[in-house]
Amino acid sequence: MATQAHSLSYAGCNFLRQRLVLSTLSGRPVKIRKIRARDDNPGLRDFEASFIRLLDKITNGSRIEINQTGTTLYYQPGLLYGGSVEHDCSVLRGIGYYLESLLCLAPFMKHPLKIVLRGVTNDQVDPSVDVLKATALPLLKQFGIDGESFELKIVRRGMPPGGGGEVVFSCPVRKVLKPIQLTDPGKIKRIRGMAYSVRVSPQMANRIVDSARSILNKFLPDIYIYTDHMKGVNSGKSPGFGLSLVAETTSGTFLSAELASNPQGQGAAVLPEDLGRNCARLLLEEIYRGGCVDSTNQSLALLLMTLGQQDVSKVLLGPLSPYTIEFLRHLKSFFQIMFKIETKPCGEELKGGDKVLMTCVGIGFSNLSKTLK
Amino acid sequence: MEAKDQKKHRKKNSGPKAAKKKKRHLQDLQLGDEEDARKRNPKAFAVQSAVRMARSFHRTQDLKTKKHHIPVVDRTPLEPPPIVVVVMGPPKVGKSTLIQCLIRNFTRQKLTEIRGPVTIVSGKKRRLTIIECGCDINMMIDLAKVADLVLMLIDASFGFEMETFEFLNICQVHGFPKIMGVLTHLDSFKHNKQLKKTKKRLKHRFWTEVYPGAKLFYLSGMVHGEYQNQEIHNLGRFITVMKFRPLTWQTSHPYILADRMEDLTNPEDIRTNIKCDRKVSLYGYLRGAHLKNKSQIHMPGVGDFAVSDISFLPDPCALPEQQKKRCLNEKEKLVYAPLSGVGGVLYDKDAVYVDLGGSHGFQDEVGPTHELVQSLISTHSTIDAKMASSRVTLFSDSKPLGSEDIDNQGLMMPKEEKQMDLKTGRMRRKAIFGDEDEPGDSDDEEDDEMSEDDGLENGSSDEEAEEEENAEMTDQYMAIKGVKRRKLEELEEDGEMDLPAFADSDDDLERSSAEEGEAEEADESSEEEDCTAGEKGISGSKAAGEGSKAGLSPANCQSDRVNLEKSLLMKKAALPTFDSGHCTAEEVFASEDESEESSSLSAEEEDSENEEAIRKKLSKPSRVSSGQKLGPRNLIDETSDIENLLKEEEDYKEENNDSKETSGALKWKEDLSRKAAEAFLRQQQAAPNLRTLIYGTVTEDNEEEDGDTREELGGLFRVNQPDRECKHKADSLDCSRFLVEAPHDWDLEEVMNSIRDCFVTGKWEDDKDAAKVLAEDEELYGDFEDLETGDVHKGKSGPNTQNEDIEKEVKEEIDPDEEESAKKKHLDKKRKLKEMFDAEYDEGESTYFDDLKGEMQKQAQLNRAEFEDQDDEARVQYEGFRPGMYVRVEIENVPCEFVQNFDPHYPIILGGLGNSEGNVGYVQMRLKKHRWYKKILKSRDPIIFSVGWRRFQTIPLYYIEDHNGRQRLLKYTPQHMHSGAAFWGPITPQGTGFLAIQSVSGIMPDFRIAATGVVLDLDKSIKIVKKLKLTGFPYKIFKNTSFIKGMFNSALEVAKFEGAVIRTVSGIRGQIKKALRAPEGAFRASFEDKLLMSDIVFMRTWYPVSIPAFYNPVTSLLKAVGEKDTWSGMRTTGQLRLAHGVRLKANKDSLYKPILRQKKHFNSLHIPKALQKALPFKNKPKTQAKAGKVPKDRRRPAVIREPHERKILALLDALSTVHSQKMKKAKEQRHLHNKEHFRAKQKEEEEKLKRQKDLRKKLFQIQGQKERRNQKSSLKGAEGQLQ
């Protein structure tokens, strides 16, 4: 009998996205218990519920069972469906929270995904839409996911706590992915950035730009930071400003850093100059960590390597983030795949910290949802 | 006469002889030299039209590109698994003999009895797994999926049989393996010409099925019950050098053709419950793709399982080590067939098996007589019984024979003809092609003619007789073989009886050895954590591998210093230490400290010195890195790992303690905790061993631990202990950002310098530095000579070049040697340049295809190289078990029937499943009924599919896609067209081929494969619709508006269909407008024209149908031995009806009734007078006589009455009516009266007659008395007178 593959069981709400995404891709049901069981406010939060709803929207035949208190979740994945979808994200988390998972799933849909996400585009917790657009999309292109319809458009900006932003993400579908060999990060040839301000003085952005340049100019002359001031309905519901920086290397890898102002009514006011400077420093930190993939996108790269054909893929990463480490563990339990991890100490060369070379053989994943014509 | 018969000589116009002559003739004319017409006649080949030339160029290019296959990455492993050779053919065609001969050819060993796959070494780089495939369609399907090469045996004396074609079609569906035909029984042809003809005929038929030019082998005859050595040798050569193209399904899925099975179930469990689920281990070569532990597999004929454990074993049939010699020596010619009891010594995880095969190996060639006797001895059933059984088969098959006489619409379809071997009682399903017989016959005739001409042979009758004789002989032979076969089977049965017992008895031994193995492992890892001993061991060795790599190949150093033995020893010793030694850098430091101390304390052995050296090397880089202060890591994470690391630390120390107690290691043991703390501090800075960090501590759902930590308070409440660190982690924020915990101070110069080189403005590597590359280029391209002008350009161009030239000239005169050397240099340079140019030029023409191919090749190389240097234990973890390995797979929860009814003749395949291929859903496929299958298929009839690895029964629905994408249900599959099919079943990747059969049990008449096709789509829901027409009737009609009722039941339903298009049967189109209040369900509709009350209004709608969720795997392997081909699943309704005698209830309206036609009455033809007048005479109606003219006097005048008169007349009328009524009444009365009177009179008459009769009676009585009296008196008187 083709019985359902035995389900995996986890406890705690952390890494919920990873688990659900991997469950969807591997077809194995997953059971998550004790979601904030000891918390004063137990159970799933709004943003998690919203995420589950989003998964339900883009899949067909998924079964989701949540108990009364919301502390236990059983998810039996269906097949990825895609198509035109609209989703109102919770304002508790940024759109990046949802978009990160969508980036993992979008290439394996039945119909090309075209999704409109509404909510907070830039916040302090999640990778912002700008950063994902600048780093994750080129990364996906390395795996052969490309085409006219592959784009992420920011229609409206929304800052926390009000939100009101809107992005459109569309992605073509692929049957198989290409293996990658990203072992040479190259040298940084240009730095680009986006200083945005909504519902505050447009001058803020300029102040941010100046301060950020003052630090980065010591390393590289080719720096350009765009200012983006959204007005009217495009500016969302709350005021705020921020900066995201992206460094591009000669071999086409992108490293990013970002910082956003405190949400209205939370914490002290931030000076744009400080923000710009801090953000530039964060970028330098990121460059110090190095690697061919941005630290926020490590897990995405590793996932797509896993889902490749049965060929060797290699990628050079900076130090692994805790999120990535947990992701690797999950990859092992869902796909029985282990990465060969080699630490590449960075001797006398002035190229930042230690790097990690990750190598794996793809599992030969093929998109089971795509229709054969 | 003879002279007349002789033919006239005809000159040859074609053929080699004619060509030769022609050539000679041309040579005589001195034209023959120029063979190329292009040269001979250049004008004829001149460019006439540029367009045409372009076209022809395009055409050739098109043809060229057509030949390209899409390049794929070559994933064949360095040591590939044995090639699966499936020997297939109908029964008694010589399969077993061929296998035996092949094995003998390759290994010089003779296997008396072959069961299951036999693996042999056939060459320096090739091994073969040969397996026999019988005629059970289950077996045929399974083996077609794993075959690399099929040897298709065909009985030439008989021709093709249905099984051959079925197998070919199965192969075609599941990826086409190489197919080689082998014709046997060729010795039964006495007549050479006949043989030739048959060969040719069979060959061409074979070619149409496989591909033109497919290899067909001829095994001409048997010598002493075996094929001729030379022929087998040639066949073997062909097999050994054959090349294979990768098949998609096989390369993307791992699979094992198991050649051994052991039951590992606890005997106690079996004792208590004989039907308990078993745990079995299966052995075999892994093929296809990488197989990972714990992955899902499917066993065709059994079901889905998860691999509970997998391990690799030393190759039991390994390829020769060195390959210097041209051929193999006898020792290397291995054969391995555990199911047949061959294989010599076997090592595996559980035990070592030694096969003392000699006693069976030397069986003499048995003569036919001996065989006969043997067979007689070994028969158990009486001849009578056998005869009875044979008769039964005859009876059952005789019926379908009649039905097959009908030809099938002139397709190239093989007709099946049942033929019986009278001797063996076997039924053969001969496949006959319509076109074959006729040419064959004509050939025969021609033959006859020829023979007549030659005067060599007589008639055809002789030939036929001879054939018959041959056939008889073969039959006899077969009979003998059959008997032998039966004997063999009995032997097998015996073997089977033995087998389980053997396994059982061995079990204890196995287990004990396993325990031993574990113990050994434990020893090796020397007090590692007792749990997960195996895993640790592996990881340890892996770490050792890494260590050796990182430490600049310390193994090499060692091998330089000490001899091999020692290094080996050392490796063993170092294994555990290295493990933890490389685990975390600080441990290394600790050990270093320790070793330093120890070295100061005591003199050490050489080995330990080596170790130390290595460790130092190891520690160096990490120390450097630690100095640099690594990327700060998440604190939470670290703290969670501290415990772990500490534990490891301790372990490590214990180990060291063990290994180096002599070196005064106790010293560092004193302050463990302090050191641990130190180590932790260091760990914060140094790079940890990521592998153990990530994979060493995988914890899924630690509920059990929680349960332990809780304490009960008063038996009612539980103490809620504060969560541990990891618990916190479990519920913390889910965020992918990697926050910077300890930022650098980027204002400092040295910190800034640490990333200087990350920018293009920094220093570049040598090979990429623009300045250096330029300099190199200078060297290469600096000087060059313009070949046209002869100028020499010098790299260093400057104002002083001319001076140099002059100087040179001067120098030339001075130094001829230097000039020579310069020349040489110059030449060298030129050569180099030319080479580069050539390379570039050749490369320059690389097409997209070449690029793609190159890319694939590069990837393949990388795949091979990446894990090459690692040992298998570690490699297996990364890649999974790679194809070519001999593996042992443990599976739990196998049905007991699998073990109890184990039949080694049936292949056991473990097919690996990809992700979510174990799940079920709706599968949509493109399906076409096989053109040789005689029936069409019906929706909702259960049918058996073979998709992917699986065989299963399911209920499909057939549909066709309309032009607008609607999937419309079909009741039956179309005859000659593709249709869609959808069923609920296991998800299989798109593009997978499948075939459908109605039943796998027994032998069915005709071709068995019902349909073939390909999987198109997988989904969790499906939208197949069928047509539903709703009808209604108008009950009120306005102009173009009508009120319609009867279509719906409620206003709500109407509301749902507002605006829908409706139509009358007569074709008036309309639209639903709005529901009406009464009657319920009525609505207002508008039409394009006025309706009639008699119109019927209808609406076309589509109703979604649901697919029955029925999925029933064919569990043929669970059937009892000998009944494995009798699996039958759900029956179709038709079969059920037939079985239970339930007739279909026919719709009364559909029944035929006698047609009653009313006599048609025609009115007389009336032609208007005007028309009549206009008609010509001949057309005027003449038959009717013209009413004659009544003369005036006989015509009565019209009477017009006065009112008075009219009144009178009316009164008279009324009076006369009254009168007439009166008269009528009176008449009636009179009539009645008359009747009465008549009756009375009749009565009277009767009475009168009666009276008269009585009177007459009386009268006659009296008369009679009187006469009597008279007579008496006369007699008396006479007497009296006399007296």
mmCIF file of C-alpha atoms in Angstrom, chain B residues 743-987:
data_model
loop_
_atom_site.group_PDB
_atom_site.id
_atom_site.type_symbol
_atom_site.label_atom_id
_atom_site.label_comp_id
_atom_site.label_asym_id
_atom_site.label_seq_id
_atom_site.Cartn_x
_atom_site.Cartn_y
_atom_site.Cartn_z
ATOM 1 C CA PRO B 743 30.303 43.935 16.091
ATOM 2 C CA HIS B 744 33.789 44.923 15.095
ATOM 3 C CA ASP B 745 34.885 48.456 15.454
ATOM 4 C CA TRP B 746 35.060 49.447 11.855
ATOM 5 C CA ASP B 747 36.826 52.678 12.608
ATOM 6 C CA LEU B 748 40.012 50.883 13.476
ATOM 7 C CA GLU B 749 42.506 50.591 10.700
ATOM 8 C CA GLU B 750 43.401 46.935 11.289
ATOM 9 C CA VAL B 751 39.787 45.886 11.381
ATOM 10 C CA MET B 752 39.242 47.721 8.161
ATOM 11 C CA ASN B 753 42.264 46.077 6.693
ATOM 12 C CA SER B 754 40.865 42.651 7.440
ATOM 13 C CA ILE B 755 38.425 43.023 4.581
ATOM 14 C CA ARG B 756 40.479 45.189 2.269
ATOM 15 C CA ASP B 757 40.983 42.407 -0.214
ATOM 16 C CA CYS B 758 37.305 41.714 -0.511
ATOM 17 C CA PHE B 759 36.997 44.715 -2.742
ATOM 18 C CA VAL B 760 38.185 45.176 -6.258
ATOM 19 C CA THR B 761 40.380 47.921 -4.924
ATOM 20 C CA GLY B 762 42.296 45.405 -2.808
ATOM 21 C CA LYS B 763 45.013 42.953 -3.684
ATOM 22 C CA TRP B 764 44.132 40.260 -6.214
ATOM 23 C CA GLU B 765 45.238 36.683 -6.436
ATOM 24 C CA ASP B 766 48.120 36.022 -8.748
ATOM 25 C CA ASP B 767 46.102 34.327 -11.411
ATOM 26 C CA LYS B 768 43.543 37.094 -11.472
ATOM 27 C CA ASP B 769 45.600 40.141 -10.890
ATOM 28 C CA ALA B 770 45.173 42.309 -13.908
ATOM 29 C CA ALA B 771 48.717 43.622 -13.838
ATOM 30 C CA LYS B 772 50.215 40.175 -13.683
ATOM 31 C CA VAL B 773 47.986 38.730 -16.297
ATOM 32 C CA LEU B 774 48.877 41.582 -18.528
ATOM 33 C CA ALA B 775 52.520 40.963 -17.926
ATOM 34 C CA GLU B 776 52.088 37.353 -18.851
ATOM 35 C CA ASP B 777 50.295 38.308 -21.964
ATOM 36 C CA GLU B 778 53.113 40.569 -22.793
ATOM 37 C CA GLU B 779 55.438 37.658 -22.688
ATOM 38 C CA LEU B 780 53.269 35.686 -24.966
ATOM 39 C CA TYR B 781 52.022 38.236 -27.361
ATOM 40 C CA GLY B 782 54.680 40.810 -26.942
ATOM 41 C CA ASP B 783 56.714 40.049 -30.004
ATOM 42 C CA PHE B 784 55.133 38.934 -33.126
ATOM 43 C CA GLU B 785 55.935 38.907 -36.734
ATOM 44 C CA ASP B 786 53.567 40.062 -39.332
ATOM 45 C CA LEU B 787 53.741 37.153 -41.660
ATOM 46 C CA GLU B 788 52.477 39.057 -44.660
ATOM 47 C CA THR B 789 54.890 41.885 -44.537
ATOM 48 C CA GLY B 790 57.605 40.083 -42.743
ATOM 49 C CA ASP B 791 57.853 42.836 -40.173
ATOM 50 C CA VAL B 792 58.818 41.883 -36.718
ATOM 51 C CA HIS B 793 57.066 43.740 -33.965
ATOM 52 C CA LYS B 794 58.762 43.847 -30.684
ATOM 53 C CA GLY B 795 56.999 43.905 -27.422
ATOM 54 C CA LYS B 796 59.006 46.651 -25.955
ATOM 55 C CA SER B 797 58.341 49.392 -28.339
ATOM 56 C CA GLY B 798 60.015 52.602 -27.548
ATOM 57 C CA PRO B 799 62.276 55.149 -28.903
ATOM 58 C CA ASN B 800 65.199 52.884 -28.518
ATOM 59 C CA THR B 801 63.884 50.009 -30.644
ATOM 60 C CA GLN B 802 65.648 51.167 -33.657
ATOM 61 C CA ASN B 803 68.748 51.489 -31.714
ATOM 62 C CA GLU B 804 68.281 47.988 -30.527
ATOM 63 C CA ASP B 805 67.759 46.819 -34.027
ATOM 64 C CA ILE B 806 70.925 48.381 -35.053
ATOM 65 C CA GLU B 807 72.596 46.950 -32.087
ATOM 66 C CA LYS B 808 71.193 43.611 -32.961
ATOM 67 C CA GLU B 809 72.445 43.844 -36.440
ATOM 68 C CA VAL B 810 75.749 44.617 -35.055
ATOM 69 C CA LYS B 811 75.454 41.786 -32.668
ATOM 70 C CA GLU B 812 74.391 39.456 -35.414
ATOM 71 C CA GLU B 813 77.612 40.003 -37.062
ATOM 72 C CA ILE B 814 79.384 39.452 -33.869
ATOM 73 C CA ASP B 815 77.517 36.535 -32.459
ATOM 74 C CA PRO B 816 76.133 33.869 -34.784
ATOM 75 C CA ASP B 817 75.276 31.606 -31.880
ATOM 76 C CA GLU B 818 73.080 34.128 -30.278
ATOM 77 C CA GLU B 819 71.362 34.664 -33.529
ATOM 78 C CA GLU B 820 70.640 31.011 -33.771
ATOM 79 C CA SER B 821 69.204 30.835 -30.312
ATOM 80 C CA ALA B 822 67.105 33.877 -31.035
ATOM 81 C CA LYS B 823 65.814 32.211 -34.126
ATOM 82 C CA LYS B 824 64.921 29.175 -32.163
ATOM 83 C CA LYS B 825 63.112 31.269 -29.668
ATOM 84 C CA HIS B 826 61.326 32.990 -32.429
ATOM 85 C CA LEU B 827 60.251 29.717 -33.967
ATOM 86 C CA ASP B 828 59.085 28.467 -30.647
ATOM 87 C CA LYS B 829 56.999 31.496 -30.174
ATOM 88 C CA LYS B 830 55.508 31.132 -33.574
ATOM 89 C CA ARG B 831 54.623 27.551 -32.897
ATOM 90 C CA LYS B 832 53.017 28.495 -29.644
ATOM 91 C CA LEU B 833 51.008 31.170 -31.292
ATOM 92 C CA LYS B 834 49.898 28.810 -33.965
ATOM 93 C CA GLU B 835 48.806 26.280 -31.422
ATOM 94 C CA MET B 836 46.825 28.860 -29.602
ATOM 95 C CA PHE B 837 45.256 30.016 -32.784
ATOM 96 C CA ASP B 838 44.389 26.486 -33.735
ATOM 97 C CA ALA B 839 42.880 25.803 -30.389
ATOM 98 C CA GLU B 840 40.882 28.965 -30.525
ATOM 99 C CA TYR B 841 39.790 28.361 -34.044
ATOM 100 C CA ASP B 842 38.647 24.844 -33.333
ATOM 101 C CA GLU B 843 36.933 25.928 -30.174
ATOM 102 C CA GLY B 844 35.372 28.821 -31.940
ATOM 103 C CA GLU B 845 33.062 26.586 -33.836
ATOM 104 C CA SER B 846 31.595 25.124 -30.694
ATOM 105 C CA THR B 847 27.850 25.059 -30.900
ATOM 106 C CA TYR B 848 25.287 25.302 -28.171
ATOM 107 C CA PHE B 849 25.150 21.552 -28.184
ATOM 108 C CA ASP B 850 28.871 21.242 -27.676
ATOM 109 C CA ASP B 851 28.759 23.693 -24.832
ATOM 110 C CA LEU B 852 25.988 21.796 -23.181
ATOM 111 C CA LYS B 853 27.869 18.564 -23.586
ATOM 112 C CA GLY B 854 30.985 20.090 -22.153
ATOM 113 C CA GLU B 855 29.056 21.357 -19.193
ATOM 114 C CA MET B 856 27.623 17.935 -18.541
ATOM 115 C CA GLN B 857 31.008 16.367 -18.801
ATOM 116 C CA LYS B 858 32.427 18.827 -16.337
ATOM 117 C CA GLN B 859 29.639 18.098 -13.931
ATOM 118 C CA ALA B 860 30.185 14.379 -14.303
ATOM 119 C CA GLN B 861 33.844 14.818 -13.557
ATOM 120 C CA LEU B 862 33.081 16.865 -10.508
ATOM 121 C CA ASN B 863 30.603 14.272 -9.309
ATOM 122 C CA ARG B 864 33.210 11.591 -9.564
ATOM 123 C CA ALA B 865 36.001 13.573 -8.035
ATOM 124 C CA GLU B 866 34.188 15.109 -5.112
ATOM 125 C CA PHE B 867 33.976 12.158 -2.768
ATOM 126 C CA GLU B 868 36.598 9.986 -4.340
ATOM 127 C CA ASP B 869 39.173 10.362 -1.653
ATOM 128 C CA GLN B 870 36.858 9.496 1.183
ATOM 129 C CA ASP B 871 36.277 6.060 2.543
ATOM 130 C CA ASP B 872 32.972 4.400 1.890
ATOM 131 C CA GLU B 873 31.645 4.770 5.411
ATOM 132 C CA ALA B 874 31.785 8.516 5.203
ATOM 133 C CA ARG B 875 30.830 8.683 1.586
ATOM 134 C CA VAL B 876 27.699 6.736 2.180
ATOM 135 C CA GLN B 877 26.535 9.381 4.596
ATOM 136 C CA TYR B 878 26.864 12.180 2.120
ATOM 137 C CA GLU B 879 25.752 10.614 -1.103
ATOM 138 C CA GLY B 880 23.805 7.650 0.146
ATOM 139 C CA PHE B 881 24.718 4.183 -0.994
ATOM 140 C CA ARG B 882 25.993 4.493 -4.495
ATOM 141 C CA PRO B 883 25.131 2.178 -7.308
ATOM 142 C CA GLY B 884 27.495 -0.712 -7.704
ATOM 143 C CA MET B 885 27.666 -1.480 -4.014
ATOM 144 C CA TYR B 886 26.563 -4.811 -2.707
ATOM 145 C CA VAL B 887 24.112 -3.921 0.009
ATOM 146 C CA ARG B 888 22.061 -5.572 2.631
ATOM 147 C CA VAL B 889 18.691 -4.018 3.221
ATOM 148 C CA GLU B 890 16.631 -4.702 6.275
ATOM 149 C CA ILE B 891 12.917 -4.330 6.029
ATOM 150 C CA GLU B 892 10.371 -4.693 8.746
ATOM 151 C CA ASN B 893 6.695 -5.499 8.768
ATOM 152 C CA VAL B 894 6.816 -7.694 5.721
ATOM 153 C CA PRO B 895 3.761 -9.928 5.401
ATOM 154 C CA CYS B 896 4.514 -13.472 6.510
ATOM 155 C CA GLU B 897 3.323 -14.855 3.198
ATOM 156 C CA PHE B 898 6.305 -13.275 1.540
ATOM 157 C CA VAL B 899 8.616 -15.503 3.529
ATOM 158 C CA GLN B 900 6.405 -18.540 3.637
ATOM 159 C CA ASN B 901 5.675 -18.528 -0.060
ATOM 160 C CA PHE B 902 9.114 -17.479 -1.145
ATOM 161 C CA ASP B 903 9.901 -18.683 -4.636
ATOM 162 C CA PRO B 904 13.414 -17.965 -5.837
ATOM 163 C CA HIS B 905 12.325 -18.165 -9.452
ATOM 164 C CA TYR B 906 10.432 -14.947 -9.045
ATOM 165 C CA PRO B 907 12.506 -11.783 -9.041
ATOM 166 C CA ILE B 908 12.460 -9.716 -5.880
ATOM 167 C CA ILE B 909 12.975 -6.093 -6.712
ATOM 168 C CA LEU B 910 13.426 -3.286 -4.260
ATOM 169 C CA GLY B 911 12.583 -0.131 -6.121
ATOM 170 C CA GLY B 912 13.470 3.117 -4.428
ATOM 171 C CA LEU B 913 10.818 5.782 -4.370
ATOM 172 C CA GLY B 914 11.453 9.469 -4.735
ATOM 173 C CA ASN B 915 9.992 12.137 -2.532
ATOM 174 C CA SER B 916 6.270 11.893 -2.104
ATOM 175 C CA GLU B 917 6.118 9.052 -4.589
ATOM 176 C CA GLY B 918 4.780 7.026 -1.722
ATOM 177 C CA ASN B 919 1.793 9.326 -1.418
ATOM 178 C CA VAL B 920 -1.469 8.892 -3.193
ATOM 179 C CA GLY B 921 -3.407 11.340 -5.249
ATOM 180 C CA TYR B 922 -5.143 11.644 -8.551
ATOM 181 C CA VAL B 923 -3.049 10.715 -11.525
ATOM 182 C CA GLN B 924 -3.970 11.837 -14.987
ATOM 183 C CA MET B 925 -2.502 10.166 -17.960
ATOM 184 C CA ARG B 926 -2.666 10.025 -21.718
ATOM 185 C CA LEU B 927 -3.846 6.598 -22.658
ATOM 186 C CA LYS B 928 -4.335 4.687 -25.837
ATOM 187 C CA LYS B 929 -5.923 1.346 -26.156
ATOM 188 C CA HIS B 930 -3.407 -1.052 -27.600
ATOM 189 C CA ARG B 931 -4.163 -1.642 -31.222
ATOM 190 C CA TRP B 932 -3.791 -5.354 -30.765
ATOM 191 C CA TYR B 933 -6.200 -5.518 -27.894
ATOM 192 C CA LYS B 934 -9.541 -6.592 -29.167
ATOM 193 C CA LYS B 935 -11.924 -4.918 -26.798
ATOM 194 C CA ILE B 936 -12.345 -1.341 -25.766
ATOM 195 C CA LEU B 937 -12.025 -0.341 -22.161
ATOM 196 C CA LYS B 938 -14.873 0.851 -20.054
ATOM 197 C CA SER B 939 -14.835 3.643 -17.516
ATOM 198 C CA ARG B 940 -15.097 2.418 -13.948
ATOM 199 C CA ASP B 941 -13.988 -1.070 -14.805
ATOM 200 C CA PRO B 942 -11.150 -2.091 -12.505
ATOM 201 C CA ILE B 943 -7.956 -2.546 -14.410
ATOM 202 C CA ILE B 944 -4.367 -3.323 -13.482
ATOM 203 C CA PHE B 945 -1.798 -0.653 -14.178
ATOM 204 C CA SER B 946 1.927 -0.993 -14.181
ATOM 205 C CA VAL B 947 3.386 2.444 -13.441
ATOM 206 C CA GLY B 948 6.826 3.114 -12.080
ATOM 207 C CA TRP B 949 7.793 0.174 -9.926
ATOM 208 C CA ARG B 950 4.247 -0.638 -9.071
ATOM 209 C CA ARG B 951 1.589 -2.946 -10.309
ATOM 210 C CA PHE B 952 -1.813 -2.207 -8.929
ATOM 211 C CA GLN B 953 -5.457 -2.431 -9.622
ATOM 212 C CA THR B 954 -7.481 0.720 -9.743
ATOM 213 C CA ILE B 955 -10.637 2.142 -11.205
ATOM 214 C CA PRO B 956 -9.906 4.623 -13.954
ATOM 215 C CA LEU B 957 -12.197 7.076 -15.599
ATOM 216 C CA TYR B 958 -11.568 7.852 -19.238
ATOM 217 C CA TYR B 959 -12.057 11.321 -20.508
ATOM 218 C CA ILE B 960 -11.350 13.476 -23.468
ATOM 219 C CA GLU B 961 -10.320 17.070 -23.414
ATOM 220 C CA ASP B 962 -12.567 19.420 -25.301
ATOM 221 C CA HIS B 963 -11.159 22.359 -27.170
ATOM 222 C CA ASN B 964 -11.931 24.660 -24.274
ATOM 223 C CA GLY B 965 -9.974 22.529 -21.823
ATOM 224 C CA ARG B 966 -13.001 20.803 -20.370
ATOM 225 C CA GLN B 967 -12.394 17.201 -19.464
ATOM 226 C CA ARG B 968 -15.427 15.279 -20.546
ATOM 227 C CA LEU B 969 -16.107 11.819 -19.289
ATOM 228 C CA LEU B 970 -16.103 9.003 -21.778
ATOM 229 C CA LYS B 971 -17.921 5.778 -21.195
ATOM 230 C CA TYR B 972 -15.448 3.828 -23.259
ATOM 231 C CA THR B 973 -11.993 4.451 -24.641
ATOM 232 C CA PRO B 974 -11.950 5.463 -28.270
ATOM 233 C CA GLN B 975 -10.899 2.783 -30.718
ATOM 234 C CA HIS B 976 -7.916 4.350 -32.389
ATOM 235 C CA MET B 977 -7.364 7.568 -30.534
ATOM 236 C CA HIS B 978 -5.665 8.779 -27.433
ATOM 237 C CA SER B 979 -7.858 9.610 -24.523
ATOM 238 C CA GLY B 980 -7.218 10.778 -21.023
ATOM 239 C CA ALA B 981 -7.451 8.513 -18.044
ATOM 240 C CA ALA B 982 -7.572 9.472 -14.418
ATOM 241 C CA PHE B 983 -7.373 7.283 -11.379
ATOM 242 C CA TRP B 984 -6.715 7.531 -7.701
ATOM 243 C CA GLY B 985 -3.440 5.961 -6.829
ATOM 244 C CA PRO B 986 0.220 6.415 -6.062
ATOM 245 C CA ILE B 987 1.858 9.555 -7.318
#
